[in-house]
Structure formats: C-alpha cells, structure tokens
C-alpha cells in the first residue's frame, strides 16, 4: 500500500454540515437522506418512476420503469418518448426562466458574452433547422470537435433536438484519435471550429479534421460545419465544408423537437479501458438526463439564484453532464470558460468566481493542486486576494483528492464555510454515484462519503461477497440505475465482459479499488486495472504503448503510472529501441522525439513524463513483462521483491535512468 493511501486512511477529521445549508437543502438532514435511500431500496420502480414523472417532460409517458429481461442490457422507461433538448430548453420558455441568463461565456482573453434561455433556445433551433435542411436526421452520428464555447453547447443541444447521436472528441486529442472515433461511430456529420484559443495560443481544429477525414475510411461524412472562432486560415472542401453561421442564416428560431424513445442513444463518449482501443460508452436519453438533473438538484442543491461553474471541458463526461445537460435542465445560470486556469495567471479561477459571483464551483483535484502551488509561491494570486463570498458549495471530481489538497480548497477557497463535495463517478455511470450532500453529510477529507439514494454501491471480493468495513476490495454497483452505460458502441460482448464479469453476481464492476470505514464511508483507492489517471484524464497504458511501438525506432514499450504531486499520476514509459542503447544527448533527443510522437498519436495529455531506455524489459522466463517491478523502478524506489523469476535481472539498473 502506498504511503499516500495510508495517510488517507488515518484521516480522522470530520466536518459536520453547515446549519444554513441543511436548512435550505433539497435533502435536508441525515434522516431525510435515509428515508429516500429506504424508499429506493424498498420499491425501486416506484422511486425511479416517481422521479422520472416529476422531473422529465414526456412526449409519451412510460408504463414500465425497468426492464431487466436482457440484463445487463437494462432498459429504463423503455416505452416512453421524450426529447432531451425540449427538457433542457423548451420547458423553461413559459416560465420566468426564459429571460434568465443561461450561459455566461468568458473567452480566453477575458471577453464576456451572455445568452438567456430564450436566446439559447433560438440558437439551438436555428442550427437544428440548418442541419435538417442539410438532410441530417435522427439516428445519425455526429462528431463534435469544438472549443469550449456557447456554440459547443448549442451544437450538442441541436443534435439532441433532432435525435442525432453526438460523440464529442476533446479538442486536445490528435487527428489520429479523431480519425479512429469518426470511423468507429460511422459519423455522417462533423461540427468543429477553425481554431481554438487556450492560454493565449491558437490551436488548429479544422486542420486536424481535414487530416482525419483525408486518412481514409470516413467517406460517410457528408458535411463539416465550421464555427468561425478566430478567423484563422483553413482549407476548404466545397460541398462538404460549411460555415456554421451560413448553416444557421435565415433559419427560423423555432424547430419542433423530435421525440425519441427513452433508450435512444443521446451520445457516445470514448474512454480508456484496460485493454484495446478506447471504448465508445453509449448513454441513453431519459435515464441519463434524469440522473444528470437529479444530481444537480441533490448534490449541488440547485437554487434558482445560483451561478454554477463546472470547469470541465465538454470533451469529457463532466462537461456533458454538468454543463450541457444537467444545469440547463435545472434552469441554472452557468459560466462557460474557454481558457485555462493559469492564464493570464494562476488567479484566473478566483478572479472569475469574483467577477461572475459564482455560487457553486466544481473543479478537479489537479487544478487545485497546481493552483495551490502557484498561490503559495505568489501571494498576489492567492485566493485570499479575491472576494469569494458568493460561493456556497465547492466540488471536486475526476480523481482522488488527497486530504492536503482538500484542506487547502476548504480553507482558502471555501473559507471554511462551504462544503467540499468529493464526487465519485465515471464516464460509464453518467452522473454522480457517491458524494456528500450539502444538507446531510459530515465530511471527511479524502472520502467521497456515501452513495446517493437509489445507488447501491458496495465493496466486494473476487466472488462478489461483501468485504468487512476496513478491508479493501472491488467497488461495484449491485443494482442498475437509470444513467448507467447501455453498451459499448458496436461491441456488446466487450460491454458484458468489461463491466459484468460472471463471478461478480451480475454486479456492475467500476474498475476502482475501495474500502469503507466504520461509518460506511467510501475511500477510493485508485484503479484496479491498467488505466492511469493523469490530471483527472483516463489513459490506458496499452494505448500509450501502442502509440510508442508504432514509432519506427521503437521495438518494445511498457507504460506504467507513478504517483505525481500535481497530476495525480504521471506516465512513465520503458522503451527498447531497435538500435543500440542511446546515451547522453542522444537519449534526451530521442526521448523528446518519442514524447512528441505520442502527443501526435493520441494527444498532449498522453505524453510520458519520463522515458527510460533499456536493452530489454524485465520479463519472466515465460516472456511476461513484470509491470509490478516497473512500477517500483518508476517511483525511483529500490526493488526489494524477489526477482529470481526474472529472465534478465540486470536490466532493472539500466531502466532506472530517466531522460
Ligand atoms: C476516478 C470522471 C476518486 C476513478 C467523472 C474513476 C475518482 C475514474 C473520483 C473515472 C473521486 C473519479 N475520487 N477517484 N471523486 N472521481 N475518479 O470516466 O478512478 O473520466 O474510475 O469520469 O476517475 O474517470 P472518468
């Protein structure tokens, strides 16, 4: 067990909920929470059915809540029909929310623009009408490769309005990743921008799309719709490429939402698994939106007066659930930010909270850790320099938040009067699963605390039996929930084997290790598979290895994670070249070349922090790479394990040299 996990487990500070928040909370007090949990357990169909009727607008009401006949291919509200965009926008039009600000957009260079719900609805309708006029319709797949912008939200909502299934590819991914995803979803439409702007730099997007589509296999793409963000130079393919403003021009600001079945896929989002290529996680319409909305109401205790800010990119699930869908369905005003937390300086987040009077702030531990470092070395951008009094709730997502980062966030950002909500969930779960509630849960730094009502999380052993509190095991969900992954796009067998291994009694296997303490609180102990979490981004070690071995100089590669004080984990690559062992400047130059190569193959987030060269990798006599040893070497620790089964023990010394 690493020393960090040990330090987490001896954590015994407890912070009771704040009286003012308990008083006004949607779920107020531990008893109210327990009652909801009991209701969900006693009569799950009634519980979920009630929530779905009370919180969604149905075009055709459902008669069955959960259909388990094809488990684990669960169907929720399966004979109902609705439209997701209508549930996020149209439902507000005949209420005072219509004229409320929906989005406050702040660009990289600090320009602010706002749209009301009415205006957002009109813009979504214009684009939907434009796409319809181009012949796109329900069931088709669209790839979205967009900068953070109002247009990105509009594009996602316009797809949802027509029943077009979107697959957003994070703007930091390479054209190669874009190419693979375009083929895998069978896209007929791409929506992108000329360039994106982050931290004062422009990065081409349309060029990457051209490269991806030219690489072959993407002939199904009929149109590329381009949002003009910077006016930078782009190549143009007549007939295929269209400016977004031209597509929308002269379109009426009203577009009838297309009703879809509750189970119609709303989106496909790629994420890393332990083996093979990234998998296309397929989400439903009704179940997904229901839980996105409920968690905005319960976890963030949404109030009409809130200014909500989730700092995630729409390229990740957090941006889907807590920017494009949940907060809009809840009628909140929210901030959408184009840039990065450190530009023009590392006070940007605090300055924006002050400027827009943000009340609920949701970010990632990596950001907190890097801003802590910056603030502690430069008092001018310390959060204490800013007026953060508007804040009432602060949240964290994406990776374990260590108690030190938690305390800093709580003390300096929350000023000891805002709860830190450490929300545990995944791309596959659609929305929050285990999280404190502001009006209910005593907090312990480093624990995501307790499951939401209706969510049956447990820690089990290899046979699916509950382990005692205090012992580690696999984190599972025993019962299905509405926002769960429906399948892996195009690969139902992989869906079954990855998430519902037969020995676990049909439970959903999250892929994380966890343990519960005496109070039943969950402590997440990191992935149990070969998935790394770098700055809150999931990366498969296999993906990085395949990228490395596709380079002409590389014969073999093994990738492991190493704990990192800022990014959580860092990528360390062990590489065997198909030439002599490089030394000195030569080694440094090749290491740089390989890093750039990985950035081009996958994206900059996958760049190995360390590259170690060896004449071989540590292998057993049967030829299996001993990753366990590589993890020790990557940490710079002395190998104390038995290496007698190693074919080539001497190789470990060679691999200890970083470049
Ligand atoms: C990790 C992001 C500890 C976990 C929403 C999970 C966390 C993976 C937490 C999913 C948390 C996410 N505490 N670990 N609060 N939140 N994780 O799919 O390992 O990008 O399996 O979804 O991130 O990452 P994903």
XYZ file of C-alpha atoms and ligand atoms in Angstrom:
684
model
C 0.000 0.000 0.000
C 1.460 3.382 -0.908
C 2.158 5.896 1.821
C -0.424 8.239 0.342
C -3.233 5.723 0.760
C -2.131 5.074 4.323
C -2.218 8.781 5.067
C -5.741 8.903 3.643
C -6.903 6.040 5.811
C -5.763 7.526 9.099
C -7.579 10.752 8.293
C -9.967 11.364 11.171
C -11.080 14.968 10.880
C -14.846 15.295 10.472
C -16.656 18.435 9.330
C -20.374 18.478 10.133
C -22.774 20.019 7.574
C -23.376 23.764 7.870
C -26.687 24.650 9.532
C -27.643 27.233 6.890
C -27.185 24.710 4.090
C -29.043 21.972 5.953
C -31.965 24.329 6.406
C -32.369 25.210 2.735
C -31.261 21.917 1.166
C -33.427 19.775 -1.118
C -32.425 16.787 1.000
C -32.294 18.250 4.473
C -30.714 16.225 7.247
C -29.495 12.651 7.577
C -32.980 11.319 8.284
C -34.362 12.714 5.019
C -31.464 11.084 3.164
C -32.024 7.754 4.920
C -35.738 7.905 4.118
C -35.005 8.374 0.412
C -32.471 5.526 0.460
C -35.021 3.302 2.166
C -37.736 4.223 -0.327
C -35.407 3.389 -3.225
C -34.478 0.076 -1.693
C -37.992 -0.957 -0.733
C -39.659 -0.061 -4.012
C -37.113 0.876 -6.694
C -39.632 1.017 -9.541
C -41.860 3.410 -7.632
C -38.878 5.527 -6.594
C -37.364 5.905 -10.060
C -40.775 6.089 -11.726
C -41.803 8.920 -9.431
C -38.603 10.869 -10.113
C -38.939 10.371 -13.876
C -42.553 11.541 -13.900
C -41.907 14.532 -11.641
C -38.705 15.730 -13.296
C -38.932 14.987 -17.013
C -41.351 16.155 -19.656
C -42.635 13.188 -21.591
C -43.951 13.249 -25.107
C -45.383 9.809 -24.493
C -45.459 8.597 -20.878
C -43.746 5.337 -19.996
C -45.625 2.410 -18.476
C -42.656 0.276 -17.428
C -39.814 1.618 -15.292
C -37.094 -1.035 -15.543
C -36.884 -3.948 -17.934
C -34.292 -6.470 -16.756
C -35.167 -9.233 -19.194
C -31.970 -8.749 -21.222
C -29.660 -7.905 -18.293
C -27.057 -6.451 -18.238
C -28.661 -4.624 -21.191
C -31.105 -2.806 -18.950
C -33.878 -0.655 -20.338
C -35.286 2.237 -18.354
C -38.672 3.869 -19.040
C -38.389 1.869 -22.253
C -41.762 2.590 -23.847
C -41.695 6.321 -23.083
C -40.801 9.064 -25.558
C -39.316 12.482 -24.971
C -36.838 14.986 -26.337
C -33.762 15.937 -24.345
C -33.348 19.422 -25.760
C -37.008 20.171 -25.018
C -36.320 19.076 -21.445
C -33.368 21.459 -21.201
C -34.770 24.466 -23.047
C -38.418 24.460 -24.150
C -39.667 23.625 -20.695
C -38.375 26.969 -19.431
C -39.953 29.068 -22.178
C -43.276 29.613 -20.481
C -41.677 30.346 -17.106
C -39.660 33.312 -15.751
C -36.507 31.279 -16.542
C -36.985 32.153 -20.231
C -35.390 35.559 -19.700
C -32.796 34.395 -17.232
C -29.138 34.133 -18.295
C -28.407 30.549 -19.268
C -24.743 30.858 -20.192
C -22.108 33.400 -19.256
C -19.249 32.756 -21.641
C -15.788 34.063 -20.845
C -13.190 33.791 -23.575
C -9.521 33.070 -23.084
C -8.739 36.788 -23.323
C -11.486 37.754 -20.898
C -14.349 38.869 -23.165
C -17.735 38.057 -21.684
C -20.912 37.275 -23.594
C -24.228 36.033 -22.290
C -27.298 34.278 -23.622
C -30.683 33.881 -21.984
C -32.624 30.640 -22.085
C -34.862 32.131 -24.781
C -31.874 33.113 -26.903
C -30.165 29.772 -26.383
C -33.337 28.011 -27.454
C -33.471 30.125 -30.613
C -29.837 29.417 -31.450
C -30.263 25.696 -30.930
C -33.373 25.757 -33.139
C -31.614 27.667 -35.916
C -28.765 25.184 -36.017
C -31.127 22.215 -35.794
C -33.119 23.633 -38.700
C -29.913 24.167 -40.648
C -28.761 20.592 -40.050
C -32.201 19.339 -41.015
C -32.031 21.344 -44.244
C -28.731 19.599 -44.999
C -30.544 16.305 -44.695
C -29.301 15.131 -41.299
C -31.738 13.294 -39.125
C -32.472 11.085 -36.136
C -30.133 8.147 -35.535
C -27.191 9.555 -37.500
C -23.921 10.148 -35.637
C -22.110 13.462 -35.449
C -18.543 14.020 -34.300
C -18.108 17.277 -32.404
C -14.577 18.663 -32.137
C -15.136 22.029 -30.577
C -13.515 24.596 -28.337
C -15.262 25.487 -25.105
C -17.898 27.911 -26.340
C -21.585 28.684 -26.405
C -21.501 27.084 -29.863
C -20.332 23.759 -28.414
C -23.356 23.652 -26.117
C -25.589 24.755 -29.000
C -24.204 22.008 -31.251
C -24.765 19.273 -28.660
C -28.282 20.513 -27.940
C -29.092 20.833 -31.650
C -28.093 17.202 -32.183
C -30.217 16.147 -29.221
C -33.126 18.130 -30.622
C -33.032 16.098 -33.839
C -32.161 12.763 -32.230
C -28.699 12.849 -33.842
C -26.272 10.935 -31.610
C -23.273 13.081 -30.786
C -19.781 11.980 -29.978
C -17.663 14.808 -28.653
C -13.920 14.427 -29.108
C -11.864 16.547 -26.705
C -10.086 19.342 -28.633
C -6.766 18.213 -27.147
C -6.922 14.864 -28.907
C -4.939 14.328 -32.080
C -6.284 13.948 -35.618
C -5.440 10.256 -35.323
C -7.795 9.840 -32.338
C -10.390 11.858 -34.219
C -9.984 9.600 -37.237
C -10.492 6.412 -35.207
C -13.587 7.764 -33.493
C -15.085 9.095 -36.723
C -14.833 5.626 -38.220
C -15.972 3.791 -35.093
C -19.215 5.780 -34.775
C -19.787 5.898 -38.542
C -20.198 9.685 -38.484
C -22.078 11.467 -41.264
C -21.527 14.936 -39.834
C -18.654 16.768 -38.137
C -19.056 20.031 -36.258
C -15.836 21.860 -35.452
C -14.189 25.306 -35.343
C -11.419 26.906 -37.338
C -9.173 27.092 -34.273
C -9.333 27.064 -30.527
C -7.694 29.509 -28.163
C -6.212 28.404 -24.872
C -3.718 30.184 -22.690
C -3.052 32.819 -25.358
C -2.228 30.264 -28.030
C -4.274 29.252 -31.017
C -4.529 25.590 -31.890
C -5.990 24.455 -35.204
C -9.083 22.253 -35.119
C -10.368 22.306 -38.700
C -6.911 21.252 -39.970
C -6.990 18.223 -37.693
C -10.450 17.361 -39.016
C -9.175 17.596 -42.601
C -6.254 15.348 -41.737
C -8.556 12.823 -40.057
C -11.051 12.759 -42.921
C -8.312 12.512 -45.545
C -6.831 9.493 -43.815
C -9.469 7.298 -45.373
C -12.449 5.331 -44.123
C -14.518 8.437 -43.308
C -16.372 8.699 -46.618
C -19.720 8.628 -44.804
C -19.096 12.193 -43.581
C -21.261 14.399 -45.786
C -20.748 17.761 -44.051
C -18.212 19.540 -41.924
C -19.792 22.522 -40.188
C -17.217 25.056 -39.013
C -17.677 27.639 -36.268
C -15.521 30.661 -37.011
C -13.773 31.334 -33.714
C -10.566 33.123 -34.727
C -10.788 33.728 -38.466
C -7.532 31.814 -38.903
C -6.629 30.232 -42.248
C -8.392 26.972 -43.058
C -8.501 24.755 -46.125
C -11.940 24.329 -47.660
C -13.599 21.474 -49.447
C -16.511 22.839 -51.475
C -19.735 20.953 -50.983
C -18.552 19.290 -47.777
C -17.450 22.261 -45.661
C -19.889 24.909 -44.471
C -19.614 27.807 -42.044
C -21.818 27.393 -39.020
C -23.148 30.954 -39.432
C -24.184 30.145 -43.012
C -25.904 26.944 -41.931
C -27.903 28.937 -39.359
C -28.557 32.017 -41.520
C -32.214 32.632 -42.334
C -33.329 29.604 -40.389
C -36.422 30.132 -38.232
C -35.705 30.305 -34.473
C -38.216 27.555 -33.812
C -37.668 23.896 -34.513
C -40.031 21.189 -33.388
C -38.110 18.792 -31.091
C -38.042 15.255 -32.483
C -39.456 12.772 -29.956
C -37.177 9.810 -29.335
C -37.545 6.627 -27.366
C -36.283 6.867 -23.768
C -33.491 4.438 -24.694
C -32.432 6.251 -27.875
C -28.679 6.909 -27.557
C -28.118 10.540 -26.641
C -24.379 10.313 -27.045
C -21.325 8.115 -27.350
C -18.227 9.169 -25.459
C -14.894 7.404 -25.775
C -12.952 6.491 -22.699
C -9.947 4.336 -21.909
C -10.187 0.794 -20.705
C -7.513 -1.625 -19.580
C -7.205 -3.384 -22.907
C -7.557 -2.450 -26.518
C -8.636 0.799 -28.024
C -10.802 3.372 -26.222
C -14.379 2.225 -25.924
C -17.416 4.156 -27.044
C -19.572 4.442 -23.948
C -23.188 4.665 -25.111
C -25.661 6.611 -22.999
C -29.439 6.701 -23.153
C -31.717 9.724 -23.371
C -34.234 9.617 -20.497
C -32.297 7.742 -17.818
C -29.184 9.813 -18.430
C -30.978 13.149 -18.301
C -32.999 12.173 -15.244
C -29.923 11.426 -13.176
C -27.988 14.431 -14.535
C -30.822 16.651 -13.386
C -31.405 14.919 -10.048
C -27.737 15.131 -9.100
C -27.661 18.844 -9.954
C -30.650 19.238 -7.645
C -29.404 16.973 -4.865
C -25.619 17.128 -4.861
C -25.303 20.775 -5.792
C -28.607 21.616 -4.140
C -29.501 23.812 -7.135
C -31.249 27.096 -6.369
C -32.784 29.483 -8.869
C -30.331 32.163 -7.752
C -27.244 30.016 -8.318
C -24.394 30.829 -10.667
C -22.959 27.419 -11.401
C -19.486 26.841 -12.755
C -18.132 23.472 -13.764
C -14.625 23.983 -15.152
C -14.546 20.748 -17.191
C -14.329 20.673 -20.976
C -17.361 19.408 -22.902
C -14.986 16.812 -24.355
C -15.272 14.875 -21.077
C -18.292 13.352 -19.401
C -18.202 16.001 -16.672
C -18.773 18.665 -19.310
C -21.672 16.695 -20.785
C -23.475 16.095 -17.516
C -22.591 19.244 -15.599
C -22.526 21.808 -18.414
C -24.640 20.816 -21.391
C -27.396 18.756 -19.809
C -27.889 18.800 -16.010
C -27.612 22.535 -15.249
C -29.731 23.530 -18.263
C -32.437 21.025 -17.350
C -32.343 22.619 -13.882
C -32.663 26.140 -15.362
C -29.424 27.393 -13.821
C -27.219 30.250 -14.885
C -23.784 28.894 -15.578
C -20.313 30.014 -16.524
C -18.622 28.502 -19.584
C -14.895 29.165 -19.799
C -12.770 28.879 -22.904
C -9.333 29.078 -21.364
C -7.034 27.512 -18.802
C -6.736 28.133 -15.038
C -3.210 29.537 -15.291
C -3.678 32.209 -17.948
C -3.003 35.111 -17.800
C -2.055 33.981 -14.296
C -2.953 31.300 -11.787
C -5.508 33.599 -10.141
C -7.861 33.256 -13.118
C -10.370 30.915 -11.435
C -10.604 33.066 -8.305
C -10.935 36.220 -10.358
C -13.735 34.670 -12.405
C -15.587 33.471 -9.301
C -15.408 37.053 -8.040
C -16.405 38.599 -11.385
C -19.404 36.362 -12.051
C -20.401 35.850 -8.398
C -20.217 32.105 -8.747
C -22.120 30.238 -6.037
C -21.338 26.616 -6.920
C -17.847 25.808 -8.166
C -16.863 22.374 -9.459
C -13.322 21.519 -10.491
C -10.645 18.803 -10.434
C -8.014 17.976 -7.789
C -5.237 18.508 -10.344
C -6.307 22.101 -10.831
C -6.489 22.604 -7.077
C -3.027 21.149 -6.555
C -1.399 23.216 -9.263
C -3.159 26.407 -8.129
C -2.108 25.696 -4.540
C 1.489 25.528 -5.646
C 1.158 28.737 -7.634
C -0.649 30.590 -4.834
C 1.796 29.539 -2.167
C 4.659 30.947 -4.222
C 2.924 34.122 -5.393
C 0.762 35.905 -2.791
C -0.734 38.206 -5.473
C -2.779 35.385 -6.924
C -3.649 33.662 -3.662
C -7.412 33.094 -3.364
C -7.419 35.290 -0.233
C -6.815 38.270 -2.527
C -10.239 37.790 -4.133
C -13.797 38.206 -2.975
C -15.103 34.654 -2.919
C -18.075 35.372 -0.652
C -20.572 34.370 -3.306
C -19.515 30.707 -3.022
C -21.734 28.321 -1.081
C -20.660 24.915 -2.422
C -17.356 23.721 -3.875
C -16.886 20.355 -5.547
C -14.192 18.063 -6.835
C -14.223 15.354 -9.488
C -12.109 13.055 -11.588
C -9.552 11.567 -9.244
C -8.948 11.081 -5.559
C -8.485 14.363 -3.736
C -5.760 13.975 -1.148
C -6.515 15.388 2.326
C -3.893 18.149 1.924
C -5.490 19.467 -1.279
C -8.936 19.045 0.299
C -7.938 21.142 3.329
C -6.432 23.875 1.176
C -9.549 24.025 -1.012
C -11.788 24.031 2.062
C -9.767 26.661 3.896
C -8.709 29.081 1.177
C -11.411 28.769 -1.443
C -14.396 27.693 0.663
C -13.218 29.882 3.588
C -14.370 27.177 5.986
C -17.997 27.895 5.181
C -18.558 25.827 2.012
C -18.684 22.048 1.943
C -16.173 20.319 -0.341
C -18.146 17.759 -2.321
C -15.812 14.989 -3.408
C -17.962 13.373 -6.111
C -17.087 9.867 -7.277
C -18.429 8.763 -10.639
C -17.296 7.733 -14.136
C -17.987 8.199 -17.818
C -19.921 4.947 -17.569
C -22.076 5.962 -14.602
C -23.360 9.082 -16.369
C -23.568 11.187 -13.219
C -22.639 11.230 -9.517
C -22.798 7.962 -7.598
C -21.008 8.503 -4.289
C -20.874 12.028 -2.926
C -21.548 14.107 0.143
C -24.775 16.125 0.146
C -24.527 19.715 1.431
C -27.520 19.382 3.756
C -26.746 15.909 5.014
C -23.241 14.560 5.144
C -20.466 15.148 7.678
C -17.315 15.444 5.573
C -14.022 13.611 5.943
C -11.184 14.975 3.798
C -10.270 12.373 1.175
C -13.510 10.380 1.306
C -16.317 10.651 -1.241
C -18.534 9.596 1.697
C -21.877 7.909 0.910
C -23.844 6.750 -2.163
C -26.771 8.787 -3.432
C -30.282 7.476 -2.770
C -31.081 4.695 -5.242
C -27.408 3.878 -5.836
C -26.326 0.564 -4.336
C -22.543 0.776 -4.149
C -20.606 -1.896 -2.309
C -17.080 -3.215 -1.829
C -16.786 -6.922 -2.643
C -14.175 -9.665 -3.039
C -13.424 -11.799 -6.149
C -16.552 -13.845 -5.520
C -18.821 -10.845 -5.195
C -19.163 -11.204 -1.424
C -19.250 -8.042 0.686
C -15.981 -7.405 2.454
C -15.945 -6.140 6.021
C -15.601 -2.451 6.638
C -11.929 -1.609 6.889
C -10.896 -4.102 4.210
C -10.157 -3.295 0.588
C -11.964 -4.785 -2.410
C -13.655 -4.080 -5.739
C -16.057 -1.197 -5.993
C -19.340 -2.371 -7.543
C -22.931 -1.243 -8.001
C -25.266 -4.053 -7.070
C -28.341 -2.727 -8.835
C -28.775 -0.919 -12.161
C -29.504 2.836 -12.172
C -31.039 4.968 -14.917
C -27.899 6.812 -16.089
C -25.725 3.738 -16.452
C -23.823 2.930 -19.640
C -26.071 0.960 -22.015
C -23.396 -0.731 -24.064
C -20.091 -0.149 -25.786
C -20.943 1.151 -29.217
C -20.631 -1.699 -31.667
C -19.236 -4.127 -29.096
C -21.862 -5.578 -26.721
C -19.629 -8.516 -25.811
C -16.910 -6.212 -24.565
C -19.536 -4.322 -22.572
C -20.555 -7.504 -20.814
C -17.079 -8.789 -20.103
C -15.638 -5.431 -19.018
C -18.405 -4.423 -16.625
C -20.326 -7.554 -15.643
C -17.835 -10.370 -15.051
C -19.797 -13.556 -14.297
C -18.111 -14.234 -10.944
C -19.447 -10.944 -9.550
C -23.116 -11.988 -9.487
C -24.185 -9.546 -12.163
C -22.883 -6.507 -10.288
C -21.501 -3.548 -12.236
C -17.706 -3.540 -11.806
C -16.423 0.028 -11.655
C -12.726 -0.798 -12.072
C -11.731 1.024 -8.872
C -10.491 -0.424 -5.621
C -12.155 0.920 -2.488
C -12.763 0.373 1.150
C -15.336 1.540 3.651
C -14.613 2.800 7.130
C -16.577 2.158 10.333
C -19.142 4.788 9.346
C -19.680 3.126 5.980
C -17.851 5.956 4.184
C -16.195 5.035 0.896
C -12.489 5.660 0.324
C -11.445 5.191 -3.286
C -8.044 3.592 -3.667
C -7.463 4.050 -7.397
C -7.878 1.822 -10.428
C -7.517 -1.923 -10.200
C -6.724 -2.222 -13.904
C -4.168 -0.757 -16.288
C -5.910 2.568 -16.523
C -3.956 5.642 -15.448
C -5.474 8.838 -14.187
C -3.342 11.770 -15.286
C -4.709 15.164 -14.279
C -8.114 13.535 -13.969
C -7.944 12.153 -17.518
C -8.215 8.460 -18.086
C -5.499 6.832 -20.150
C -4.973 3.179 -20.923
C -1.362 2.032 -20.572
C -1.988 -0.072 -23.692
C -2.942 2.985 -25.712
C 0.322 4.721 -24.907
C 2.279 1.521 -25.529
C 0.696 1.046 -28.957
C 1.478 4.651 -29.831
C 5.122 4.161 -28.830
C 5.649 0.898 -30.697
C 4.194 2.414 -33.836
C 7.277 4.691 -33.938
C 9.971 3.390 -36.280
C 12.698 3.476 -33.621
C 10.791 1.506 -31.011
C 10.925 -2.253 -30.679
C 9.083 -2.661 -27.409
C 7.472 -0.461 -24.765
C 5.836 -0.817 -21.373
C 3.996 2.002 -19.681
C 3.145 2.380 -16.008
C 1.908 5.136 -13.723
C 3.875 6.838 -10.986
C 2.315 8.970 -8.217
C 2.741 12.669 -9.001
C 2.192 15.515 -6.578
C 0.383 17.683 -9.139
C -1.142 15.466 -11.810
C -2.073 12.581 -9.501
C -0.313 10.098 -11.698
C 2.382 10.569 -14.321
C 3.100 8.385 -17.353
C 6.441 6.571 -17.252
C 7.480 4.678 -20.377
C 10.113 1.950 -20.566
C 11.347 1.672 -24.102
C 13.520 -0.762 -26.011
C 14.796 0.696 -29.272
C 15.560 -1.349 -32.343
C 19.073 0.087 -32.343
C 21.812 0.413 -29.720
C 21.063 1.853 -26.298
C 21.157 5.674 -26.577
C 23.184 7.725 -24.118
C 23.615 11.369 -23.125
C 22.255 13.981 -25.546
C 21.250 11.280 -27.951
C 18.965 9.715 -25.347
C 17.480 13.113 -24.496
C 16.801 13.856 -28.168
C 15.139 10.501 -28.804
C 13.060 10.840 -25.646
C 11.788 14.196 -26.918
C 11.034 12.730 -30.314
C 9.011 9.934 -28.709
C 7.097 12.344 -26.484
C 6.122 14.449 -29.485
C 5.156 11.295 -31.307
C 2.776 10.238 -28.525
C 1.289 13.744 -28.490
C 0.630 13.422 -32.201
C -0.734 9.898 -31.973
C -3.064 10.418 -29.002
C -2.815 13.960 -27.664
C -0.518 16.002 -25.411
C -2.147 14.628 -22.238
C -0.680 11.197 -23.004
C 2.946 12.389 -23.259
C 5.194 10.310 -20.995
C 6.741 12.421 -18.262
C 9.677 10.026 -18.021
C 11.162 7.822 -20.698
C 13.622 5.110 -19.690
C 15.655 3.190 -22.229
C 16.852 -0.352 -21.800
C 18.191 -3.172 -23.922
C 15.241 -5.197 -22.760
C 12.285 -5.126 -20.374
C 12.129 -7.141 -17.164
C 10.422 -10.369 -18.147
C 9.646 -13.679 -16.565
C 11.103 -16.730 -18.218
C 7.779 -17.212 -19.955
C 8.173 -13.764 -21.509
C 5.651 -11.800 -19.447
C 6.608 -8.188 -18.702
C 6.793 -7.641 -14.947
C 4.904 -4.390 -14.549
C 4.919 -4.716 -10.801
C 8.686 -4.191 -10.883
C 8.452 -1.399 -13.406
C 6.132 0.485 -11.064
C 8.750 0.276 -8.332
C 11.510 1.416 -10.682
C 9.313 4.254 -11.962
C 8.959 5.571 -8.423
C 12.736 5.550 -8.061
C 12.482 3.016 -5.251
C 14.778 0.140 -4.559
C 13.460 -3.192 -5.829
C 13.074 -5.398 -2.775
C 10.826 -8.011 -4.350
C 12.048 -11.404 -5.370
C 13.495 -11.092 -8.866
C 14.579 -14.714 -9.152
C 11.924 -15.435 -11.766
C 13.357 -12.695 -13.982
C 14.997 -13.705 -17.212
C 17.339 -10.696 -17.033
C 17.632 -9.081 -13.560
C 20.423 -6.711 -14.622
C 18.009 -4.788 -16.805
C 16.445 -3.033 -13.802
C 19.521 -0.866 -13.218
C 19.557 0.268 -16.825
C 15.876 1.203 -16.660
C 16.371 3.383 -13.600
C 17.914 6.187 -15.681
C 15.408 8.908 -16.568
C 15.621 11.009 -19.738
C -11.555 8.291 -10.896
C -14.808 11.244 -14.479
C -11.520 9.161 -6.588
C -11.901 6.825 -10.692
C -16.127 11.709 -13.867
C -12.893 6.535 -11.786
C -12.264 9.350 -8.749
C -12.376 7.403 -12.909
C -13.208 10.327 -8.366
C -13.445 7.827 -13.870
C -13.246 10.702 -6.989
C -13.397 9.959 -10.490
N -12.387 10.092 -6.145
N -11.431 8.779 -7.864
N -14.077 11.629 -6.535
N -13.890 10.679 -9.468
N -12.400 9.166 -10.075
O -14.521 8.226 -16.661
O -10.744 6.044 -10.845
O -13.041 10.273 -16.696
O -12.951 5.186 -12.153
O -15.021 10.077 -15.188
O -11.800 8.547 -12.271
O -12.945 8.742 -14.796
P -13.864 9.327 -15.934
